[in-house]
Coordinates of C-alpha atoms in Angstrom, one line a residue:
Chain X
M56 CA -38.8 20.5 -13.9
S57 CA -37.0 20.2 -16.9
A58 CA -32.9 18.8 -16.6
E59 CA -30.5 20.4 -18.6
I60 CA -28.6 18.7 -20.9
Y61 CA -24.9 20.1 -21.0
E62 CA -23.7 19.9 -24.6
E63 CA -19.3 20.3 -26.2
E64 CA -18.3 19.9 -29.5
Y65 CA -15.0 19.9 -30.6
S66 CA -13.8 19.9 -33.7
I67 CA -10.6 17.2 -34.9
D68 CA -8.0 18.1 -37.4
G69 CA -7.2 15.6 -39.2
K70 CA -3.4 16.7 -40.0
E71 CA -3.0 17.6 -36.2
F72 CA -1.4 14.7 -35.3
V73 CA 0.4 16.1 -32.5
A74 CA -2.1 17.5 -30.8
I75 CA -4.5 14.5 -30.5
G76 CA -5.6 13.9 -26.7
V77 CA -6.9 17.6 -26.6
A78 CA -11.1 16.9 -26.8
S79 CA -10.3 13.6 -24.6
T80 CA -8.3 15.9 -22.0
K81 CA -11.1 18.8 -22.4
I82 CA -13.6 16.2 -22.0
K83 CA -12.3 14.9 -18.7
A84 CA -11.8 18.4 -17.3
A85 CA -15.9 18.9 -18.1
L86 CA -17.1 15.9 -16.4
K87 CA -14.8 16.6 -13.1
M88 CA -16.0 19.8 -12.7
L89 CA -19.3 18.0 -13.3
G90 CA -19.1 15.9 -10.1
I91 CA -19.2 12.7 -12.2
P92 CA -18.2 10.0 -10.8
S93 CA -14.4 9.2 -11.0
D94 CA -14.4 5.5 -12.8
L95 CA -17.1 7.0 -15.1
I96 CA -14.6 9.6 -15.9
R97 CA -12.0 7.0 -16.7
R98 CA -14.0 5.0 -18.9
A99 CA -15.4 8.6 -20.5
S100 CA -11.4 9.3 -21.5
V101 CA -10.5 6.5 -22.8
I102 CA -13.5 6.7 -25.0
A103 CA -13.1 9.8 -25.9
Y104 CA -9.3 9.2 -27.1
E105 CA -9.7 6.4 -28.8
A106 CA -12.5 7.7 -30.8
E107 CA -10.3 10.9 -31.5
M108 CA -7.5 8.2 -32.6
N109 CA -10.3 7.4 -35.1
V110 CA -11.8 10.3 -36.6
V111 CA -7.8 11.3 -36.6
I112 CA -6.3 7.8 -38.5
H113 CA -8.8 6.6 -40.5
G114 CA -11.4 9.9 -40.9
G115 CA -9.1 12.6 -41.8
G116 CA -10.4 14.7 -39.2
G117 CA -14.3 15.3 -37.8
I118 CA -16.3 16.4 -34.9
M119 CA -16.4 15.3 -31.8
K120 CA -19.5 15.9 -29.2
L121 CA -19.9 15.3 -25.9
E122 CA -23.3 15.6 -24.9
I123 CA -24.0 15.2 -20.2
H124 CA -28.6 14.2 -19.5
P125 CA -29.2 13.6 -15.9
D126 CA -29.1 9.8 -16.6
F127 CA -26.1 9.2 -18.9
I128 CA -23.2 10.4 -21.1
E129 CA -23.1 10.4 -24.6
I130 CA -19.8 10.7 -26.4
I131 CA -20.4 11.0 -30.8
A132 CA -17.2 11.0 -32.8
R133 CA -18.4 11.6 -36.7
D134 CA -16.0 11.6 -39.2
E135 CA -16.5 12.1 -43.1
G136 CA -13.5 9.8 -43.9
P137 CA -13.8 6.4 -46.4
G138 CA -16.1 4.5 -44.0
I139 CA -16.2 1.2 -42.6
P140 CA -16.6 -1.5 -45.1
D141 CA -17.2 -4.6 -42.5
I142 CA -18.3 -3.1 -39.3
S143 CA -17.9 -6.4 -37.5
K144 CA -14.7 -7.3 -38.7
A145 CA -13.5 -3.6 -37.4
M146 CA -14.9 -4.8 -33.9
E147 CA -12.2 -7.7 -33.7
E148 CA -9.4 -7.1 -31.6
G149 CA -6.3 -6.8 -33.1
F150 CA -7.5 -5.8 -37.0
S151 CA -6.3 -2.5 -38.0
T152 CA -5.8 -0.7 -41.3
A153 CA -3.2 1.0 -40.4
T154 CA -0.4 2.2 -41.7
D155 CA 3.3 1.0 -40.9
K156 CA 4.3 4.6 -40.6
I157 CA 1.2 4.4 -37.8
R158 CA 2.1 1.6 -36.7
E159 CA 5.8 3.1 -36.0
M160 CA 4.1 5.6 -34.3
G161 CA 3.3 2.8 -31.2
F162 CA -1.1 3.0 -32.6
G163 CA -2.9 0.9 -34.8
A164 CA -2.9 -1.9 -32.8
G165 CA -6.3 -3.0 -33.6
M166 CA -7.7 -1.9 -30.0
G167 CA -9.8 1.4 -30.9
L168 CA -13.4 -0.2 -31.2
P169 CA -12.4 -2.7 -28.8
N170 CA -11.7 -0.3 -26.3
I171 CA -14.5 1.9 -27.1
K172 CA -17.1 -1.0 -26.8
R173 CA -15.9 -2.1 -23.2
N174 CA -15.9 1.2 -21.8
S175 CA -19.3 2.1 -23.4
D176 CA -22.6 0.8 -21.5
N177 CA -24.1 0.7 -25.4
M178 CA -22.5 1.4 -28.5
E179 CA -24.1 2.1 -32.1
I180 CA -21.5 2.5 -35.3
K181 CA -23.1 3.8 -38.0
S182 CA -20.8 3.7 -41.7
E183 CA -21.0 4.3 -45.0
V184 CA -18.3 3.8 -47.7
G185 CA -17.9 6.6 -49.3
K186 CA -20.1 8.6 -46.5
G187 CA -17.6 8.5 -43.2
T188 CA -18.1 7.2 -40.6
E189 CA -20.2 8.3 -36.9
V190 CA -19.7 6.8 -33.7
H191 CA -22.2 7.2 -30.6
A192 CA -20.8 5.4 -26.7
V193 CA -23.1 5.9 -23.8
I194 CA -22.0 5.0 -20.5
G195 CA -24.9 5.3 -17.5
I196 CA -24.7 7.3 -14.5
K197 CA -26.4 5.2 -11.7
R198 CA -28.0 7.4 -9.2
E199 CA -28.2 6.4 -5.6
Chain C
M171 CA -8.5 29.3 2.5
L172 CA -5.1 30.0 4.8
Q173 CA -1.4 31.5 4.5
N174 CA 0.0 28.5 6.4
S175 CA -0.3 25.3 4.7
F176 CA 1.9 22.4 7.4
Y177 CA 4.5 23.0 5.3
I178 CA 4.5 26.3 3.3
R179 CA 4.2 29.5 5.1
I180 CA 4.2 32.9 2.9
N181 CA 6.1 36.3 4.9
A182 CA 3.8 38.8 4.4
H183 CA 6.5 41.6 5.5
R184 CA 8.1 40.1 2.0
C185 CA 5.6 39.8 -0.7
R186 CA 4.7 42.4 -2.8
G187 CA 1.9 39.9 -4.5
C188 CA 3.6 39.9 -8.1
T189 CA 1.4 36.2 -8.4
K190 CA 4.7 34.8 -10.5
C191 CA 4.6 31.7 -7.5
I192 CA 0.6 31.8 -8.8
R193 CA 0.9 31.2 -12.2
R194 CA 3.7 29.0 -11.5
C195 CA 2.1 26.5 -9.4
P196 CA 1.3 23.2 -11.5
T197 CA -2.1 22.3 -9.2
E198 CA -3.6 25.8 -9.6
A199 CA -3.4 26.0 -5.8
M200 CA -2.8 29.4 -5.3
R201 CA -4.4 32.8 -5.5
G202 CA -3.9 36.7 -4.4
T203 CA -4.8 40.2 -4.9
Y204 CA -1.9 41.7 -7.4
G205 CA -0.2 44.7 -5.9
Q206 CA -1.1 43.1 -2.1
A207 CA 1.2 41.5 0.2
G208 CA 0.2 38.2 0.8
I209 CA -0.9 35.2 -1.1
D210 CA -3.5 32.5 -0.3
I211 CA -3.0 28.6 -0.1
I212 CA -5.6 26.1 -1.4
E213 CA -4.8 23.2 1.1
R214 CA -6.8 21.1 -0.7
L215 CA -4.8 21.4 -4.1
C216 CA -1.3 22.2 -3.0
I217 CA 1.1 19.1 -3.5
G218 CA 4.0 20.8 -1.7
C219 CA 6.4 20.3 -4.4
G220 CA 7.7 23.8 -3.9
E221 CA 7.7 25.3 -6.7
C222 CA 6.6 28.7 -5.8
I223 CA 9.5 29.1 -3.2
R224 CA 11.6 28.0 -6.6
E225 CA 9.6 31.1 -8.0
C226 CA 9.6 33.5 -5.6
P227 CA 12.1 36.9 -6.1
Y228 CA 11.6 38.8 -3.0
K229 CA 12.2 35.1 -1.1
A230 CA 9.0 35.6 0.6
I231 CA 7.7 31.8 0.4
E232 CA 9.4 29.9 3.7
L233 CA 9.3 26.4 5.1
V234 CA 7.4 25.3 8.3
Q235 CA 10.4 23.9 9.7
D236 CA 12.5 23.2 13.0
D237 CA 15.5 25.7 13.7
W238 CA 18.4 24.7 13.3
E239 CA 19.9 25.8 16.5
T240 CA 17.3 24.6 19.1
I241 CA 17.8 21.4 17.2
R242 CA 21.6 21.0 16.7
A243 CA 21.5 22.2 21.4
Q244 CA 18.8 19.0 21.9
G245 CA 21.5 17.0 20.5
N246 CA 20.3 13.4 21.4
L247 CA 19.0 13.1 18.1
A248 CA 19.1 10.3 15.2
L249 CA 19.3 12.4 12.1
L250 CA 18.0 11.0 8.6
A251 CA 18.7 12.6 5.6
D252 CA 17.8 11.8 2.1
P253 CA 20.6 10.7 0.1
T254 CA 20.6 14.1 -2.0
F255 CA 22.0 15.7 1.6
H256 CA 25.3 14.0 0.8
V257 CA 25.9 15.4 -2.1
Q258 CA 25.8 19.5 -1.4
V259 CA 29.3 20.2 -0.4
G260 CA 31.3 20.4 -2.6
H261 CA 35.0 21.0 -2.6
C262 CA 35.5 17.6 -1.0
N263 CA 34.1 15.0 -3.0
R264 CA 34.4 12.6 -0.2
T265 CA 31.3 11.4 0.5
G266 CA 29.4 11.3 3.5
F267 CA 32.2 13.1 5.0
I268 CA 29.2 15.5 6.3
I269 CA 27.8 12.9 8.3
S270 CA 30.6 12.7 10.6
A271 CA 30.7 16.4 11.1
L272 CA 26.9 15.9 11.9
K273 CA 28.4 13.0 14.5
R274 CA 31.4 15.1 16.0
I275 CA 28.8 17.7 17.0
G276 CA 26.9 15.2 19.0
F277 CA 24.0 13.5 16.0
E278 CA 23.6 10.0 16.5
D279 CA 24.4 8.4 13.3
M280 CA 21.8 6.1 11.2
T281 CA 23.4 5.2 8.1
E282 CA 23.1 1.2 8.5
S283 CA 19.9 1.3 9.0
I284 CA 19.5 3.5 5.9
S285 CA 22.0 1.4 3.8
L286 CA 19.7 -1.7 4.4
A287 CA 16.1 0.4 4.4
F288 CA 16.7 1.2 0.9
D289 CA 17.8 -1.7 -0.2
V290 CA 14.8 -3.8 0.7
S291 CA 13.1 -1.1 -0.7
A292 CA 14.6 -2.3 -3.7
Y293 CA 14.0 -5.4 -2.5
A294 CA 10.6 -5.3 -2.2
I295 CA 9.4 -3.3 -5.5
A296 CA 11.3 -6.1 -7.8
K297 CA 9.7 -8.8 -5.5
R298 CA 6.5 -6.7 -6.5
L299 CA 7.1 -6.7 -10.3
A300 CA 8.3 -10.5 -10.4
S301 CA 4.7 -11.7 -9.0
G302 CA 3.1 -9.2 -11.4
S303 CA 0.6 -6.8 -10.4
K304 CA -3.2 -6.5 -11.6
A305 CA -2.4 -2.5 -11.6
A306 CA 0.1 -2.0 -14.4
P307 CA 2.7 0.3 -14.7
L308 CA 3.3 0.4 -11.1
I309 CA 4.3 3.3 -9.6
S310 CA 6.7 4.9 -7.5
S311 CA 5.8 5.8 -3.6
Y312 CA 9.5 7.6 -2.7
C313 CA 8.0 11.5 -3.9
P314 CA 5.6 12.3 -1.5
A315 CA 4.7 15.2 -3.9
I316 CA 3.8 13.1 -6.7
V317 CA 1.4 10.6 -4.4
R318 CA -0.4 13.2 -3.2
Y319 CA -1.2 14.7 -6.8
I320 CA -2.1 11.0 -7.5
R321 CA -4.3 11.0 -4.1
K322 CA -6.1 14.1 -5.1
H323 CA -6.3 14.4 -9.0
H324 CA -5.6 11.2 -10.2
P325 CA -7.5 8.7 -7.4
E326 CA -8.3 6.2 -10.2
L327 CA -4.6 5.2 -9.4
I328 CA -4.0 5.0 -6.4
N329 CA -3.9 1.1 -6.9
N330 CA -0.9 1.9 -9.2
I331 CA 1.1 3.3 -6.4
V332 CA 3.3 0.3 -5.4
D333 CA 2.5 -0.6 -1.5
V334 CA 5.8 -0.2 -0.2
D335 CA 6.7 2.2 3.1
S336 CA 9.2 5.2 2.6
P337 CA 12.7 3.9 3.2
Y338 CA 13.3 7.0 5.6
E339 CA 10.4 5.2 7.8
T340 CA 12.1 1.7 7.4
A341 CA 15.1 3.3 8.3
A342 CA 13.6 4.7 11.4
E343 CA 11.9 1.0 12.2
Y344 CA 15.1 -0.6 11.8
Y345 CA 16.8 2.0 13.9
R346 CA 14.2 2.1 16.5
M347 CA 15.1 -1.8 17.5
S348 CA 18.5 -1.0 18.8
N349 CA 17.5 2.1 20.2
P350 CA 14.0 2.1 21.2
D351 CA 14.1 5.3 23.0
A352 CA 15.0 7.2 20.1
S353 CA 14.4 10.3 19.2
M354 CA 14.6 11.3 15.0
A355 CA 14.7 14.5 12.9
L356 CA 14.3 14.1 9.7
I357 CA 16.8 15.9 7.0
A358 CA 14.2 17.2 4.1
Q359 CA 15.5 18.5 0.6
C360 CA 11.5 19.6 -0.4
P361 CA 8.2 20.4 1.0
A362 CA 6.6 17.5 0.3
V363 CA 9.0 15.8 2.8
S364 CA 8.9 18.1 5.2
N365 CA 5.5 17.0 5.7
L366 CA 5.7 13.9 6.0
I367 CA 6.1 13.7 9.4
N368 CA 2.6 15.9 9.6
S369 CA 0.8 13.7 7.5
P370 CA 2.6 10.3 6.8
V371 CA 1.8 7.9 3.5
G372 CA -0.1 4.5 3.7
R373 CA 1.4 4.7 8.6
D374 CA -0.9 6.5 11.2
K375 CA 2.3 8.2 12.5
S376 CA 5.4 8.9 11.7
N377 CA 8.8 8.1 13.3
F378 CA 10.0 11.7 12.9
S379 CA 10.1 14.1 15.8
H380 CA 11.6 17.3 13.7
V381 CA 12.4 18.3 10.5
I382 CA 14.4 20.3 9.4
N383 CA 15.9 21.1 5.0
I384 CA 18.9 20.3 3.7
R385 CA 19.9 24.5 3.1
Q386 CA 20.0 24.9 7.2
V387 CA 22.4 22.0 7.8
V388 CA 24.7 22.4 5.8
K389 CA 24.5 26.4 6.1
G390 CA 24.6 25.2 9.8
L391 CA 27.2 23.1 9.4
L392 CA 29.9 25.6 7.3
A393 CA 28.8 28.9 9.5
S394 CA 29.7 27.4 12.6
G395 CA 33.4 27.0 11.9
E396 CA 33.6 23.5 12.6
R397 CA 36.5 22.2 10.1
I398 CA 34.6 19.8 8.3
D399 CA 37.7 18.3 5.8
D400 CA 39.8 16.8 7.9
L401 CA 37.1 14.0 8.6
P402 CA 37.0 10.8 7.0
P403 CA 33.9 9.7 5.1
E404 CA 31.7 7.9 7.1
I405 CA 29.9 6.3 4.2
E406 CA 31.4 3.9 1.6
S407 CA 31.0 5.6 -1.5
G408 CA 29.9 2.2 -3.1
A409 CA 26.8 2.8 -1.1
R410 CA 23.4 2.2 -3.4
W411 CA 21.0 3.8 -1.7
L412 CA 23.7 7.3 -2.8
A413 CA 21.9 6.6 -6.2
W414 CA 18.0 7.4 -5.2
A415 CA 19.6 11.4 -5.1
A416 CA 18.8 11.5 -8.5
S417 CA 16.4 10.6 -11.4
G418 CA 16.9 7.1 -12.3
G419 CA 18.5 5.6 -9.4
E420 CA 15.7 4.0 -7.9
C421 CA 15.2 2.0 -11.2
R422 CA 18.6 1.1 -11.1
H423 CA 18.0 0.0 -7.7
I424 CA 15.4 -2.2 -8.2
S425 CA 16.9 -3.6 -11.5
A426 CA 19.7 -4.7 -9.6
F427 CA 17.3 -7.3 -7.7
S428 CA 15.1 -8.3 -10.4
E429 CA 16.2 -11.2 -12.1
K430 CA 14.1 -10.8 -15.3
K431 CA 14.3 -7.8 -17.9
I432 CA 12.1 -5.3 -16.4
N433 CA 10.5 -2.1 -18.4
T434 CA 11.3 1.0 -16.0
M435 CA 10.8 4.5 -16.8
V436 CA 12.3 7.1 -15.4
V437 CA 9.8 10.7 -15.5
T438 CA 11.1 14.1 -13.7
G439 CA 8.7 17.6 -14.0
M440 CA 5.6 18.2 -12.9
E441 CA 4.3 19.1 -16.4
N442 CA 5.8 16.4 -17.4
I443 CA 3.9 13.9 -15.0
S444 CA 0.5 15.4 -15.3
T445 CA 0.9 14.7 -19.2
L446 CA 2.4 11.1 -18.1
L447 CA -0.4 9.9 -15.7
H448 CA -3.2 10.8 -17.9
E449 CA -1.3 8.2 -20.7
V450 CA -1.7 5.6 -17.7
E451 CA -4.8 6.5 -17.0
L452 CA -5.9 6.3 -21.0
G453 CA -4.5 2.8 -20.6
R454 CA -1.4 3.1 -22.8
L455 CA 1.5 2.3 -20.6
S456 CA 0.5 -1.5 -19.6
C457 CA 3.4 -2.5 -21.7
I458 CA 5.7 -0.6 -19.2
D459 CA 6.4 -2.4 -15.6
F460 CA 7.8 0.4 -13.5
I461 CA 7.5 4.3 -13.5
E462 CA 10.0 6.2 -11.0
C463 CA 8.0 10.0 -10.7
R464 CA 9.9 12.5 -9.4
A465 CA 8.0 16.5 -9.1
C466 CA 11.6 18.0 -9.7
Y467 CA 13.0 17.8 -12.9
K468 CA 16.4 15.4 -12.3
G469 CA 15.1 14.2 -9.0
C470 CA 15.5 14.9 -5.5
V471 CA 18.9 16.8 -6.3
G472 CA 16.8 19.5 -8.0
G473 CA 14.1 20.0 -4.3
V474 CA 14.0 23.1 -3.6
S475 CA 15.7 22.5 -0.1
A476 CA 19.0 21.9 -1.5
S477 CA 21.9 24.0 -1.1
E478 CA 23.7 22.7 -4.2
S479 CA 23.0 23.3 -7.8
R480 CA 21.5 20.1 -9.1
Y481 CA 23.8 19.3 -11.5
L482 CA 26.8 20.0 -10.1
S483 CA 25.1 17.5 -7.4
L484 CA 24.7 15.3 -10.2
S485 CA 28.2 15.0 -11.5
R486 CA 29.1 14.1 -8.0
I487 CA 26.6 10.8 -8.1
D488 CA 27.9 10.5 -11.6
S489 CA 31.7 10.0 -10.4
L490 CA 30.6 7.4 -7.1
K491 CA 31.5 4.0 -8.0
I492 CA 28.4 2.5 -7.0
D493 CA 28.7 -1.3 -6.2
W494 CA 25.5 -3.0 -7.7
N495 CA 26.7 -6.4 -7.4
I496 CA 24.9 -8.5 -5.1
S497 CA 26.7 -11.1 -2.6
T498 CA 24.9 -14.1 -2.3
E499 CA 25.0 -12.7 1.9
E500 CA 23.4 -9.6 1.4
R501 CA 21.1 -11.2 -0.9
A502 CA 19.9 -14.3 2.5
K503 CA 19.7 -10.5 4.7
L504 CA 17.5 -8.6 2.6
E505 CA 15.4 -11.8 2.2
R506 CA 14.8 -12.2 6.2
L507 CA 14.2 -8.3 6.0
Y508 CA 11.9 -8.6 3.3
D509 CA 9.7 -11.1 5.6
E510 CA 9.9 -9.4 8.5
G511 CA 7.8 -6.9 6.3
K512 CA 9.0 -3.4 8.5
W513 CA 9.0 -2.0 4.4
R514 CA 5.1 -2.8 4.0
L515 CA 2.4 0.0 4.2
S516 CA 0.8 -0.6 7.5
K517 CA -2.8 0.6 6.2
C518 CA -4.3 1.8 2.6
I519 CA -3.4 4.9 0.7
E520 CA -6.7 7.1 0.6
P521 CA -7.7 9.2 -2.2
L522 CA -7.3 13.3 -0.6
P523 CA -10.7 15.5 -1.5
E524 CA -10.0 17.7 -4.4
Q525 CA -11.7 20.3 -5.6
A526 CA -15.3 19.9 -5.3
P527 CA -17.5 19.6 -8.2
L528 CA -19.5 22.9 -9.3
S529 CA -22.4 21.8 -7.1
N530 CA -23.4 19.1 -6.2
D531 CA -27.0 18.7 -8.5
I532 CA -25.8 17.6 -11.6
S533 CA -28.6 20.4 -13.5
V534 CA -26.7 23.3 -11.1
A535 CA -24.0 22.0 -11.9
V536 CA -24.4 22.4 -15.7
S537 CA -25.3 25.6 -15.7
R538 CA -22.8 26.5 -14.1
L539 CA -20.5 25.0 -16.1
K540 CA -22.2 26.6 -19.5
E541 CA -21.6 30.2 -17.4
L542 CA -18.2 29.2 -17.1
K543 CA -17.6 28.4 -20.5
N544 CA -19.5 31.7 -21.6
L545 CA -17.3 34.0 -18.9
H546 CA -14.0 32.3 -19.7
A547 CA -14.4 33.3 -24.0
S548 CA -15.5 36.7 -22.5
L549 CA -12.0 36.9 -20.6
P550 CA -9.0 37.9 -23.0
G551 CA -7.3 34.6 -22.6
F552 CA -3.2 35.8 -21.8
D553 CA -3.4 34.3 -18.5
C554 CA -1.9 37.2 -17.1
G555 CA -1.9 37.0 -13.3
S556 CA -3.4 40.5 -12.4
C557 CA -6.4 39.4 -10.9
G558 CA -4.8 37.0 -8.4
R559 CA -5.5 33.9 -10.6
P560 CA -3.6 31.3 -12.3
S561 CA -5.2 31.8 -15.6
C562 CA -8.8 33.3 -17.4
H563 CA -10.3 30.0 -16.6
A564 CA -9.3 29.4 -13.1
M565 CA -10.7 33.3 -12.7
A566 CA -13.7 32.2 -14.9
E567 CA -14.0 29.0 -12.1
D568 CA -13.9 31.5 -9.3
I569 CA -16.5 33.5 -10.1
V570 CA -19.1 30.9 -11.3
R571 CA -17.8 29.8 -7.8
K572 CA -18.8 32.6 -6.0
H573 CA -14.8 33.8 -5.6
G574 CA -14.3 36.7 -7.2
E575 CA -16.3 39.4 -9.9
I576 CA -15.7 40.1 -13.5
T577 CA -13.7 43.8 -12.6
D578 CA -11.2 41.2 -11.0
C579 CA -9.9 41.5 -14.7
I580 CA -8.1 44.6 -15.1
F581 CA -9.0 44.1 -18.9
K582 CA -13.0 44.2 -17.9
L583 CA -12.3 47.2 -15.7
R584 CA -10.8 49.1 -18.2
E585 CA -13.6 48.6 -20.9
K586 CA -15.9 49.2 -17.5
I587 CA -14.4 52.2 -16.8
T588 CA -14.6 53.3 -19.9
L589 CA -18.2 52.9 -20.0
L590 CA -19.1 54.4 -16.9
S591 CA -17.1 57.8 -18.2
S592 CA -18.3 57.9 -21.5
E593 CA -22.2 57.5 -19.2
M594 CA -21.2 60.4 -17.2
N595 CA -20.1 61.9 -19.6
E596 CA -23.3 62.4 -21.4
L597 CA -24.9 62.8 -18.3
C598 CA -22.7 66.1 -18.1
M599 CA -23.7 67.8 -21.1
R600 CA -27.5 66.8 -21.2
K601 CA -29.3 70.2 -22.3
T602 CA -32.1 70.7 -19.8
S603 CA -35.5 71.3 -22.1
P604 CA -37.8 73.1 -20.4
L605 CA -41.1 73.4 -21.1

């Protein structure tokens, strides 16, 4: 039997700072209806939220995609922003390029990418300066 | 589905099927048929907040509870009321004289135990916060609607609920120590509190055998022609526990026992609560120590069974001269009661079953979710409630779960009729063409 794959794509508006978290809420609702265990849902919502923040803050908008395969969940965030010059530096906890204005709003603590990594079983970043960034985060679904 | 839950009953004679309650319900726990009496409550989803009762223009949603006259006739009962009860009667702003009135007609007074229990609760929470908890922030266990909401809709946050029993139950425990055979009744401000006697949280059995709502008692007292204005107040207005009737009171009480500064947050109203819990889940609020959550705006004074406007009640609470200084003797006594541990929940808070997934087989669930998305996209999106469901999304979900037809939507029905009638018209006009 060929298992069905579920896909959902959300476009993220770079100017809509107030609507942040919408994609992560939708992702959570979809995972709940599919009967994904609640601890995995929580990890997926954290990933989606942090990825969404990055797309808005650094990427100036982009897309987020949710893919549910029979044995794993994949969240993909893509933007056409400035790109990350030094990925290993960006992965350090506390490293942030956020402006003061964004920090004033309580964001930009430099925990976004590390948080995504901590909550996923596998994470990949592809980034090219001047072209954009693509983050893939995978969470495995264990079967009894 | 059922029309009677443990705590709410739909009066089919009064219900007109206007679906207002269905759209108001914060957990989408109600369904009905537009224009037909009778609404179904999906108990699996209901948290007992009572918003439906507040919304109903025909007063068709009633609380399941004991009757005041029966309770009164029984006598010999000890009455415990939420602090909200004591700020309900207006013309006389002496807190607690209503207790005197109840005593005069034969009820036992539990005020002393209540006062102790609230102190111990606040003290125990302050201790929990001081010792540092693995789950941050801690969430108050006082509002049973919130606890139920977390158990059903955010099971992963159950460990954030502070493991301190309801001060009502702790008060009952203290009272029982000196009155082992006491029979106790709870005067409740909302259906969620009423429900505590049937399904207590974190304990096997409630200490209360009867429950009645605030409005019934106040009305009963006033209607009995009992003179109540000449009575001396039974509660000192400095009583700290009275502050718990308003939002922020619990946090204030905990702060009084905290040696270091604690970061607290007070959030009221179900819409705000659901956003808040999502933020807690994302780990965005780990800098906060304690969150006082209440399902009703402004706290328990806004409970649906309160007889007085929440703003009047609030102003009465503001006018109290509450004494927040804790004497050394008081502290020593509380330390003793704390060690005794009656405030502790006797068992873990368990998650409650929430809405089941679309299917237990993930590939079936996936195809149903796709179907749901397509259905939802084809619906008008007004969330008008005419199909008897809270939203177009809920309708699409119900159809996928085989609990409805697309023509339950009044707009879809019209489209269908238009189509059918044009087909009929065409059939009628068709000319026979004999060979």
